C-alpha atoms as a printed R data frame, in Angstrom:
    type eleno elety resid chain resno       x      y       z
1   ATOM     1    CA   MET     A     1 -22.845 20.692 -47.022
2   ATOM     2    CA   ASP     A     2 -25.814 21.735 -49.240
3   ATOM     3    CA   THR     A     3 -27.693 24.688 -47.655
4   ATOM     4    CA   ASP     A     4 -30.674 23.954 -48.949
5   ATOM     5    CA   LEU     A     5 -30.772 20.995 -47.143
6   ATOM     6    CA   LEU     A     6 -30.668 23.297 -44.000
7   ATOM     7    CA   LYS     A     7 -33.027 25.856 -45.149
8   ATOM     8    CA   THR     A     8 -35.403 22.900 -45.844
9   ATOM     9    CA   PHE     A     9 -35.072 21.450 -42.332
10  ATOM    10    CA   LEU     A    10 -35.704 24.815 -40.573
11  ATOM    11    CA   GLU     A    11 -39.030 25.335 -42.667
12  ATOM    12    CA   VAL     A    12 -40.301 22.109 -41.786
13  ATOM    13    CA   SER     A    13 -39.420 22.982 -37.951
14  ATOM    14    CA   ARG     A    14 -40.986 26.103 -38.267
15  ATOM    15    CA   THR     A    15 -44.488 24.987 -39.849
16  ATOM    16    CA   ARG     A    16 -44.211 21.278 -38.171
17  ATOM    17    CA   HIS     A    17 -45.642 20.258 -41.470
18  ATOM    18    CA   PHE     A    18 -43.989 18.555 -44.564
19  ATOM    19    CA   GLY     A    19 -46.582 20.079 -46.823
20  ATOM    20    CA   LYS     A    20 -46.895 23.588 -45.610
21  ATOM    21    CA   ALA     A    21 -43.059 23.712 -46.051
22  ATOM    22    CA   ALA     A    22 -42.936 22.245 -49.439
23  ATOM    23    CA   GLU     A    23 -45.862 25.043 -50.519
24  ATOM    24    CA   ASN     A    24 -43.495 27.783 -48.667
25  ATOM    25    CA   LEU     A    25 -40.543 26.518 -50.529
26  ATOM    26    CA   PHE     A    26 -42.062 25.963 -53.753
27  ATOM    27    CA   LEU     A    27 -41.101 22.755 -53.873
28  ATOM    28    CA   THR     A    28 -43.200 19.067 -54.101
29  ATOM    29    CA   ARG     A    29 -43.859 17.306 -50.777
30  ATOM    30    CA   SER     A    30 -41.920 14.286 -51.715
31  ATOM    31    CA   ALA     A    31 -38.696 16.777 -52.646
32  ATOM    32    CA   VAL     A    32 -39.124 18.114 -48.839
33  ATOM    33    CA   SER     A    33 -39.049 14.918 -47.558
34  ATOM    34    CA   PHE     A    34 -36.221 13.852 -49.780
35  ATOM    35    CA   ARG     A    35 -33.899 16.659 -48.550
36  ATOM    36    CA   VAL     A    36 -34.747 16.318 -44.861
37  ATOM    37    CA   LYS     A    37 -33.764 12.434 -45.239
38  ATOM    38    CA   GLN     A    38 -30.466 13.490 -46.896
39  ATOM    39    CA   LEU     A    39 -29.522 15.785 -44.098
40  ATOM    40    CA   GLU     A    40 -30.377 12.843 -41.456
41  ATOM    41    CA   SER     A    41 -28.411 10.433 -43.653
42  ATOM    42    CA   ILE     A    42 -25.403 13.094 -43.618
43  ATOM    43    CA   LEU     A    43 -25.792 13.588 -39.583
44  ATOM    44    CA   GLY     A    44 -26.527  9.872 -38.689
45  ATOM    45    CA   VAL     A    45 -29.521 10.771 -36.675
46  ATOM    46    CA   GLU     A    46 -33.321 11.268 -37.039
47  ATOM    47    CA   LEU     A    47 -34.448 14.969 -36.683
48  ATOM    48    CA   PHE     A    48 -38.340 14.556 -36.804
49  ATOM    49    CA   GLU     A    49 -40.787 12.381 -35.249
50  ATOM    50    CA   ARG     A    50 -43.141 11.708 -38.113
51  ATOM    51    CA   LEU     A    51 -46.150 11.320 -36.466
52  ATOM    52    CA   ARG     A    52 -49.657 11.748 -38.097
53  ATOM    53    CA   ASN     A    53 -50.394 15.377 -38.607
54  ATOM    54    CA   ASN     A    54 -47.861 16.116 -35.788
55  ATOM    55    CA   ILE     A    55 -44.134 16.630 -37.281
56  ATOM    56    CA   GLN     A    56 -41.828 17.181 -34.060
57  ATOM    57    CA   PRO     A    57 -38.229 17.710 -33.758
58  ATOM    58    CA   THR     A    58 -36.453 14.781 -31.841
59  ATOM    59    CA   PRO     A    59 -33.866 15.926 -29.299
60  ATOM    60    CA   ALA     A    60 -31.295 15.692 -32.087
61  ATOM    61    CA   GLY     A    61 -33.455 17.896 -34.081
62  ATOM    62    CA   GLU     A    62 -33.906 20.496 -31.537
63  ATOM    63    CA   ARG     A    63 -29.988 20.778 -30.820
64  ATOM    64    CA   MET     A    64 -29.422 21.190 -34.766
65  ATOM    65    CA   LEU     A    65 -31.680 24.033 -34.989
66  ATOM    66    CA   GLY     A    66 -29.302 26.546 -33.398
67  ATOM    67    CA   HIS     A    67 -26.755 25.273 -35.930
68  ATOM    68    CA   ALA     A    68 -28.376 25.322 -38.679
69  ATOM    69    CA   GLU     A    69 -29.231 28.852 -38.552
70  ATOM    70    CA   ALA     A    70 -25.828 29.679 -37.679
71  ATOM    71    CA   VAL     A    71 -24.535 27.966 -40.643
72  ATOM    72    CA   LEU     A    72 -26.682 30.042 -42.782
73  ATOM    73    CA   THR     A    73 -26.012 33.077 -41.496
74  ATOM    74    CA   ALA     A    74 -22.343 32.409 -41.436
75  ATOM    75    CA   TRP     A    75 -22.843 31.459 -45.137
76  ATOM    76    CA   GLU     A    76 -24.930 34.569 -45.890
77  ATOM    77    CA   ARG     A    77 -22.496 36.855 -44.354
78  ATOM    78    CA   ALA     A    78 -19.568 35.280 -46.310
79  ATOM    79    CA   LYS     A    79 -21.323 35.607 -49.604
80  ATOM    80    CA   GLN     A    80 -21.688 39.340 -48.989
81  ATOM    81    CA   ASP     A    81 -18.423 39.800 -47.695
82  ATOM    82    CA   VAL     A    82 -16.482 38.151 -50.411
83  ATOM    83    CA   SER     A    83 -18.652 40.188 -53.014
84  ATOM    84    CA   LEU     A    84 -18.387 43.640 -51.662
85  ATOM    85    CA   HIS     A    85 -18.694 46.315 -53.998
86  ATOM    86    CA   GLN     A    86 -15.404 47.962 -55.105
87  ATOM    87    CA   SER     A    87 -16.722 51.047 -52.932
88  ATOM    88    CA   HIS     A    88 -16.994 48.737 -49.795
89  ATOM    89    CA   SER     A    89 -13.696 47.966 -48.003
90  ATOM    90    CA   SER     A    90 -15.442 45.953 -45.337
91  ATOM    91    CA   GLN     A    91 -18.487 44.589 -44.054
92  ATOM    92    CA   LEU     A    92 -19.739 45.587 -40.348
93  ATOM    93    CA   SER     A    93 -22.656 43.381 -38.666
94  ATOM    94    CA   LEU     A    94 -25.123 44.595 -35.729
95  ATOM    95    CA   SER     A    95 -27.420 42.686 -34.214
96  ATOM    96    CA   ALA     A    96 -30.185 44.205 -31.644
97  ATOM    97    CA   GLY     A    97 -32.619 42.986 -29.215
98  ATOM    98    CA   HIS     A    98 -36.385 43.281 -29.880
99  ATOM    99    CA   ASN     A    99 -37.468 47.149 -29.279
100 ATOM   100    CA   ILE     A   100 -34.039 48.341 -29.603
101 ATOM   101    CA   TRP     A   101 -34.740 49.837 -32.838
102 ATOM   102    CA   ASP     A   102 -37.897 51.630 -32.134
103 ATOM   103    CA   SER     A   103 -36.425 52.779 -28.652
104 ATOM   104    CA   TYR     A   104 -32.885 53.835 -30.044
105 ATOM   105    CA   LEU     A   105 -31.069 52.551 -32.869
106 ATOM   106    CA   GLN     A   106 -33.278 53.841 -35.796
107 ATOM   107    CA   HIS     A   107 -31.679 57.441 -35.246
108 ATOM   108    CA   PHE     A   108 -28.538 56.476 -35.491
109 ATOM   109    CA   PHE     A   109 -28.546 53.982 -38.708
110 ATOM   110    CA   GLN     A   110 -28.258 57.179 -40.900
111 ATOM   111    CA   PRO     A   111 -25.084 58.687 -38.796
112 ATOM   112    CA   LEU     A   112 -23.364 55.470 -38.855
113 ATOM   113    CA   HIS     A   113 -24.014 54.722 -42.796
114 ATOM   114    CA   GLN     A   114 -22.428 58.551 -43.142
115 ATOM   115    CA   GLY     A   115 -19.932 57.908 -40.439
116 ATOM   116    CA   LEU     A   116 -18.572 54.771 -41.671
117 ATOM   117    CA   PRO     A   117 -17.471 55.329 -45.376
118 ATOM   118    CA   GLY     A   118 -16.567 52.412 -47.221
119 ATOM   119    CA   VAL     A   119 -18.519 49.843 -44.532
120 ATOM   120    CA   SER     A   120 -21.644 47.783 -45.604
121 ATOM   121    CA   LEU     A   121 -23.767 47.265 -43.085
122 ATOM   122    CA   ARG     A   122 -25.700 44.391 -41.871
123 ATOM   123    CA   THR     A   123 -28.259 44.576 -39.186
124 ATOM   124    CA   GLU     A   124 -30.892 41.859 -37.716
125 ATOM   125    CA   VAL     A   125 -33.262 42.271 -34.876
126 ATOM   126    CA   ILE     A   126 -32.655 38.874 -32.777
127 ATOM   127    CA   ASN     A   127 -33.602 37.522 -29.249
128 ATOM   128    CA   ALA     A   128 -31.180 37.210 -26.736
129 ATOM   129    CA   GLN     A   129 -30.453 33.560 -27.131
130 ATOM   130    CA   THR     A   130 -29.583 33.862 -30.744
131 ATOM   131    CA   MET     A   131 -27.396 37.089 -29.860
132 ATOM   132    CA   THR     A   132 -25.340 35.418 -27.310
133 ATOM   133    CA   ARG     A   133 -24.709 32.368 -29.783
134 ATOM   134    CA   GLN     A   134 -23.913 34.824 -32.542
135 ATOM   135    CA   LEU     A   135 -21.033 36.596 -30.490
136 ATOM   136    CA   LEU     A   136 -19.828 33.143 -29.293
137 ATOM   137    CA   GLU     A   137 -19.934 32.056 -32.900
138 ATOM   138    CA   ARG     A   138 -18.171 35.444 -34.041
139 ATOM   139    CA   SER     A   139 -20.866 35.915 -36.766
140 ATOM   140    CA   VAL     A   140 -21.853 39.186 -35.336
141 ATOM   141    CA   ASP     A   141 -19.548 42.310 -34.929
142 ATOM   142    CA   ILE     A   142 -21.736 44.491 -32.325
143 ATOM   143    CA   ALA     A   143 -24.695 43.266 -30.501
144 ATOM   144    CA   ILE     A   144 -26.929 45.654 -28.886
145 ATOM   145    CA   SER     A   145 -29.388 45.104 -26.151
146 ATOM   146    CA   PHE     A   146 -30.756 46.014 -22.848
147 ATOM   147    CA   ASP     A   147 -29.367 43.005 -20.948
148 ATOM   148    CA   PRO     A   148 -25.897 42.142 -22.586
149 ATOM   149    CA   PRO     A   149 -24.427 38.808 -22.493
150 ATOM   150    CA   LYS     A   150 -21.716 38.406 -20.099
151 ATOM   151    CA   LEU     A   151 -18.933 36.243 -21.827
152 ATOM   152    CA   GLU     A   152 -15.274 36.124 -21.778
153 ATOM   153    CA   GLU     A   153 -13.310 38.523 -24.310
154 ATOM   154    CA   VAL     A   154 -16.395 40.466 -25.053
155 ATOM   155    CA   GLU     A   155 -16.209 43.994 -24.221
156 ATOM   156    CA   ILE     A   156 -19.390 45.677 -23.265
157 ATOM   157    CA   ILE     A   157 -19.736 49.568 -23.676
158 ATOM   158    CA   LYS     A   158 -23.084 51.558 -22.079
159 ATOM   159    CA   LEU     A   159 -24.322 53.477 -25.402
160 ATOM   160    CA   MET     A   160 -27.243 55.326 -23.804
161 ATOM   161    CA   ASP     A   161 -30.237 55.384 -21.245
162 ATOM   162    CA   VAL     A   162 -33.643 55.121 -22.195
163 ATOM   163    CA   SER     A   163 -36.491 56.573 -20.076
164 ATOM   164    CA   LEU     A   164 -39.892 54.357 -20.425
165 ATOM   165    CA   CYS     A   165 -42.513 56.524 -19.465
166 ATOM   166    CA   LEU     A   166 -46.278 55.265 -18.868
167 ATOM   167    CA   VAL     A   167 -48.689 57.003 -21.043
168 ATOM   168    CA   CYS     A   168 -52.350 56.992 -21.917
169 ATOM   169    CA   HIS     A   169 -54.812 58.010 -24.386
170 ATOM   170    CA   GLN     A   170 -56.396 60.626 -22.336
171 ATOM   171    CA   PRO     A   171 -55.196 63.862 -20.394
172 ATOM   172    CA   ASN     A   172 -55.163 63.936 -16.624
173 ATOM   173    CA   MET     A   173 -55.206 60.422 -15.730
174 ATOM   174    CA   SER     A   174 -53.437 58.612 -12.567
175 ATOM   175    CA   LEU     A   175 -52.927 55.583 -11.874
176 ATOM   176    CA   ASN     A   176 -55.681 54.960 -10.099
177 ATOM   177    CA   ASP     A   177 -57.783 56.010 -13.178
178 ATOM   178    CA   ILE     A   178 -56.113 53.834 -15.363
179 ATOM   179    CA   GLU     A   179 -57.061 50.708 -13.888
180 ATOM   180    CA   ARG     A   180 -60.199 50.567 -16.136
181 ATOM   181    CA   LEU     A   181 -58.149 51.199 -19.383
182 ATOM   182    CA   ASN     A   182 -56.616 48.505 -21.582
183 ATOM   183    CA   TYR     A   183 -53.092 47.711 -20.544
184 ATOM   184    CA   ILE     A   184 -50.566 46.959 -23.316
185 ATOM   185    CA   LYS     A   185 -47.518 45.369 -21.510
186 ATOM   186    CA   VAL     A   186 -44.368 45.704 -23.300
187 ATOM   187    CA   ASP     A   187 -41.514 43.779 -22.825
188 ATOM   188    CA   TRP     A   188 -38.267 45.967 -21.842
189 ATOM   189    CA   GLY     A   189 -36.478 42.801 -20.494
190 ATOM   190    CA   THR     A   190 -35.399 41.844 -17.093
191 ATOM   191    CA   ALA     A   191 -34.835 45.076 -14.912
192 ATOM   192    CA   PHE     A   192 -37.955 46.421 -16.288
193 ATOM   193    CA   ASN     A   193 -39.921 43.397 -15.274
194 ATOM   194    CA   ILE     A   194 -38.536 43.741 -12.019
195 ATOM   195    CA   ALA     A   195 -38.948 47.389 -11.698
196 ATOM   196    CA   HIS     A   196 -42.768 46.676 -12.972
197 ATOM   197    CA   ALA     A   197 -43.513 44.136 -10.399
198 ATOM   198    CA   GLN     A   198 -42.390 46.501  -7.702
199 ATOM   199    CA   ASN     A   199 -44.126 49.513  -8.467
200 ATOM   200    CA   PHE     A   200 -46.893 48.874 -10.634
201 ATOM   201    CA   SER     A   201 -48.942 45.865  -9.398
202 ATOM   202    CA   MET     A   202 -52.256 48.115  -9.578
203 ATOM   203    CA   LEU     A   203 -52.181 47.887 -13.285
204 ATOM   204    CA   PRO     A   204 -54.607 45.624 -14.824
205 ATOM   205    CA   VAL     A   205 -54.102 42.191 -16.580
206 ATOM   206    CA   PRO     A   206 -52.633 43.264 -20.082
207 ATOM   207    CA   ALA     A   207 -55.009 43.442 -22.982
208 ATOM   208    CA   LEU     A   208 -51.995 43.102 -25.126
209 ATOM   209    CA   HIS     A   209 -48.838 41.642 -24.581
210 ATOM   210    CA   THR     A   210 -46.289 42.292 -26.959
211 ATOM   211    CA   SER     A   211 -42.272 42.492 -27.504
212 ATOM   212    CA   SER     A   212 -42.799 45.353 -30.097
213 ATOM   213    CA   ALA     A   213 -42.980 48.987 -29.124
214 ATOM   214    CA   ARG     A   214 -44.448 50.001 -32.622
215 ATOM   215    CA   ILE     A   215 -47.012 47.237 -32.314
216 ATOM   216    CA   ALA     A   216 -48.104 48.737 -28.576
217 ATOM   217    CA   LEU     A   217 -48.130 52.240 -30.239
218 ATOM   218    CA   ASP     A   218 -50.427 51.200 -32.858
219 ATOM   219    CA   PHE     A   219 -52.738 49.461 -30.629
220 ATOM   220    CA   LEU     A   220 -52.462 52.359 -28.073
221 ATOM   221    CA   LEU     A   221 -53.437 54.962 -30.708
222 ATOM   222    CA   ASN     A   222 -56.579 52.859 -32.346
223 ATOM   223    CA   ASN     A   223 -57.790 51.286 -29.050
224 ATOM   224    CA   GLY     A   224 -56.876 53.278 -26.168
225 ATOM   225    CA   GLY     A   225 -55.291 52.552 -23.205
226 ATOM   226    CA   SER     A   226 -52.109 52.652 -21.689
227 ATOM   227    CA   ALA     A   227 -48.422 51.619 -22.059
228 ATOM   228    CA   PHE     A   228 -44.760 52.154 -21.082
229 ATOM   229    CA   LEU     A   229 -42.982 53.267 -24.097
230 ATOM   230    CA   PRO     A   230 -39.758 55.365 -24.624
231 ATOM   231    CA   SER     A   231 -39.635 59.063 -23.989
232 ATOM   232    CA   ASN     A   232 -38.062 59.862 -27.192
233 ATOM   233    CA   PHE     A   233 -40.147 57.583 -29.173
234 ATOM   234    CA   ILE     A   234 -43.679 59.094 -28.020
235 ATOM   235    CA   ALA     A   235 -42.547 62.723 -28.210
236 ATOM   236    CA   PRO     A   236 -44.147 63.531 -31.210
237 ATOM   237    CA   TYR     A   237 -47.344 62.014 -29.895
238 ATOM   238    CA   LEU     A   238 -47.162 64.094 -26.471
239 ATOM   239    CA   GLN     A   239 -46.734 67.248 -28.513
240 ATOM   240    CA   SER     A   240 -49.478 66.372 -30.789
241 ATOM   241    CA   LYS     A   241 -51.796 65.400 -27.700
242 ATOM   242    CA   GLN     A   242 -52.459 62.108 -28.866
243 ATOM   243    CA   LEU     A   243 -51.063 60.518 -25.847
244 ATOM   244    CA   PHE     A   244 -50.733 61.975 -22.347
245 ATOM   245    CA   GLU     A   245 -48.121 60.928 -19.732
246 ATOM   246    CA   VAL     A   246 -49.547 59.243 -16.304
247 ATOM   247    CA   ALA     A   247 -48.702 62.135 -13.962
248 ATOM   248    CA   ASP     A   248 -48.190 60.277 -10.918
249 ATOM   249    CA   ALA     A   249 -46.463 57.072 -12.435
250 ATOM   250    CA   ILE     A   250 -42.457 57.361 -12.036
251 ATOM   251    CA   SER     A   251 -40.245 56.531 -15.211
252 ATOM   252    CA   ILE     A   252 -38.376 52.945 -15.632
253 ATOM   253    CA   GLU     A   253 -34.716 53.698 -16.683
254 ATOM   254    CA   ARG     A   254 -33.144 51.150 -18.679
255 ATOM   255    CA   ASN     A   255 -29.648 51.336 -20.407
256 ATOM   256    CA   VAL     A   256 -28.707 50.123 -24.145
257 ATOM   257    CA   TYR     A   257 -25.310 48.577 -24.171
258 ATOM   258    CA   GLY     A   258 -23.357 47.188 -27.049
259 ATOM   259    CA   ALA     A   259 -20.950 44.069 -26.922
260 ATOM   260    CA   TYR     A   260 -18.393 42.948 -29.158
261 ATOM   261    CA   TRP     A   261 -15.689 40.403 -29.320
262 ATOM   262    CA   THR     A   262 -12.191 42.030 -28.373
263 ATOM   263    CA   GLY     A   263 -10.378 40.045 -31.023
264 ATOM   264    CA   ASN     A   264 -12.189 41.102 -33.824
265 ATOM   265    CA   GLU     A   265 -10.309 42.148 -36.962
266 ATOM   266    CA   ARG     A   266 -12.702 44.978 -37.540
267 ATOM   267    CA   ARG     A   267 -12.085 46.230 -34.180
268 ATOM   268    CA   VAL     A   268 -11.240 49.860 -35.549
269 ATOM   269    CA   GLU     A   269 -14.566 50.010 -37.126
270 ATOM   270    CA   ILE     A   270 -16.593 48.633 -34.605
271 ATOM   271    CA   GLU     A   271 -14.790 51.151 -31.761
272 ATOM   272    CA   LYS     A   272 -15.643 53.908 -34.748
273 ATOM   273    CA   ALA     A   273 -19.283 52.850 -34.861
274 ATOM   274    CA   LEU     A   274 -19.650 52.517 -31.041
275 ATOM   275    CA   LEU     A   275 -18.579 56.005 -30.706
276 ATOM   276    CA   ILE     A   276 -21.225 56.985 -33.453
277 ATOM   277    CA   LEU     A   277 -23.908 55.019 -31.307
278 ATOM   278    CA   LYS     A   278 -23.131 56.805 -28.233
279 ATOM   279    CA   GLY     A   279 -23.554 59.983 -30.089
280 ATOM   280    CA   ASN     A   280 -20.038 61.079 -29.962
281 ATOM   281    CA   THR     A   281 -19.309 61.699 -33.661
């Protein structure tokens, strides 16, 4: 299997256009079309419905998406693994759910690097569905998320509590006061959405809905409003009085978990990494 065929397939799937895919891949349109036809010939199915100005994946094409991503991820990891520098004895792959980096993981990256001598680190920010698939396919060593996948032979370790506070750009504000301000809804997972619906139905329709705490913070600082953000993430902004806590709003607590396959050959490095991620260095 030529991995270029898979890369081309994924780019056409993403752009839904042979011409745009060709531009992004620095190929001719005919080369892109030829690669897709090659892949279809190998698989024995059509991957796209070629309608005028409307390229859509067939059901087979939809099913192929996850497999193509998995193969390319595994191939990239394999290339890195076999070409490790002499100073690195192994590679550890960590995937994190959206917002995990801003709310938790960024503070541990340097301790991980220093606490795992000889280990090369690979990190990705991915969605929950992809994370579950990578755990099943053994293409990721540690999956870090708020809502860990419950799978057989996968160990789940609680790493940390994250406190999500409702903050706004003006001091001395109450829940009633912020109804007239922009509200930025940040996606903090299923448990957060349930608590949010139960306790904060009075909040206005979001001016912005995002899965990124960093985007929410930038929007809040530039345009004003309110948002639920992690206490450790916003501490400098509270101290500098750029942001203020909404006094009568309860915090919503979330837990960060690490998940790994118990049969992983890198289990020693994984368990050491998890101790670091728990703050037990």
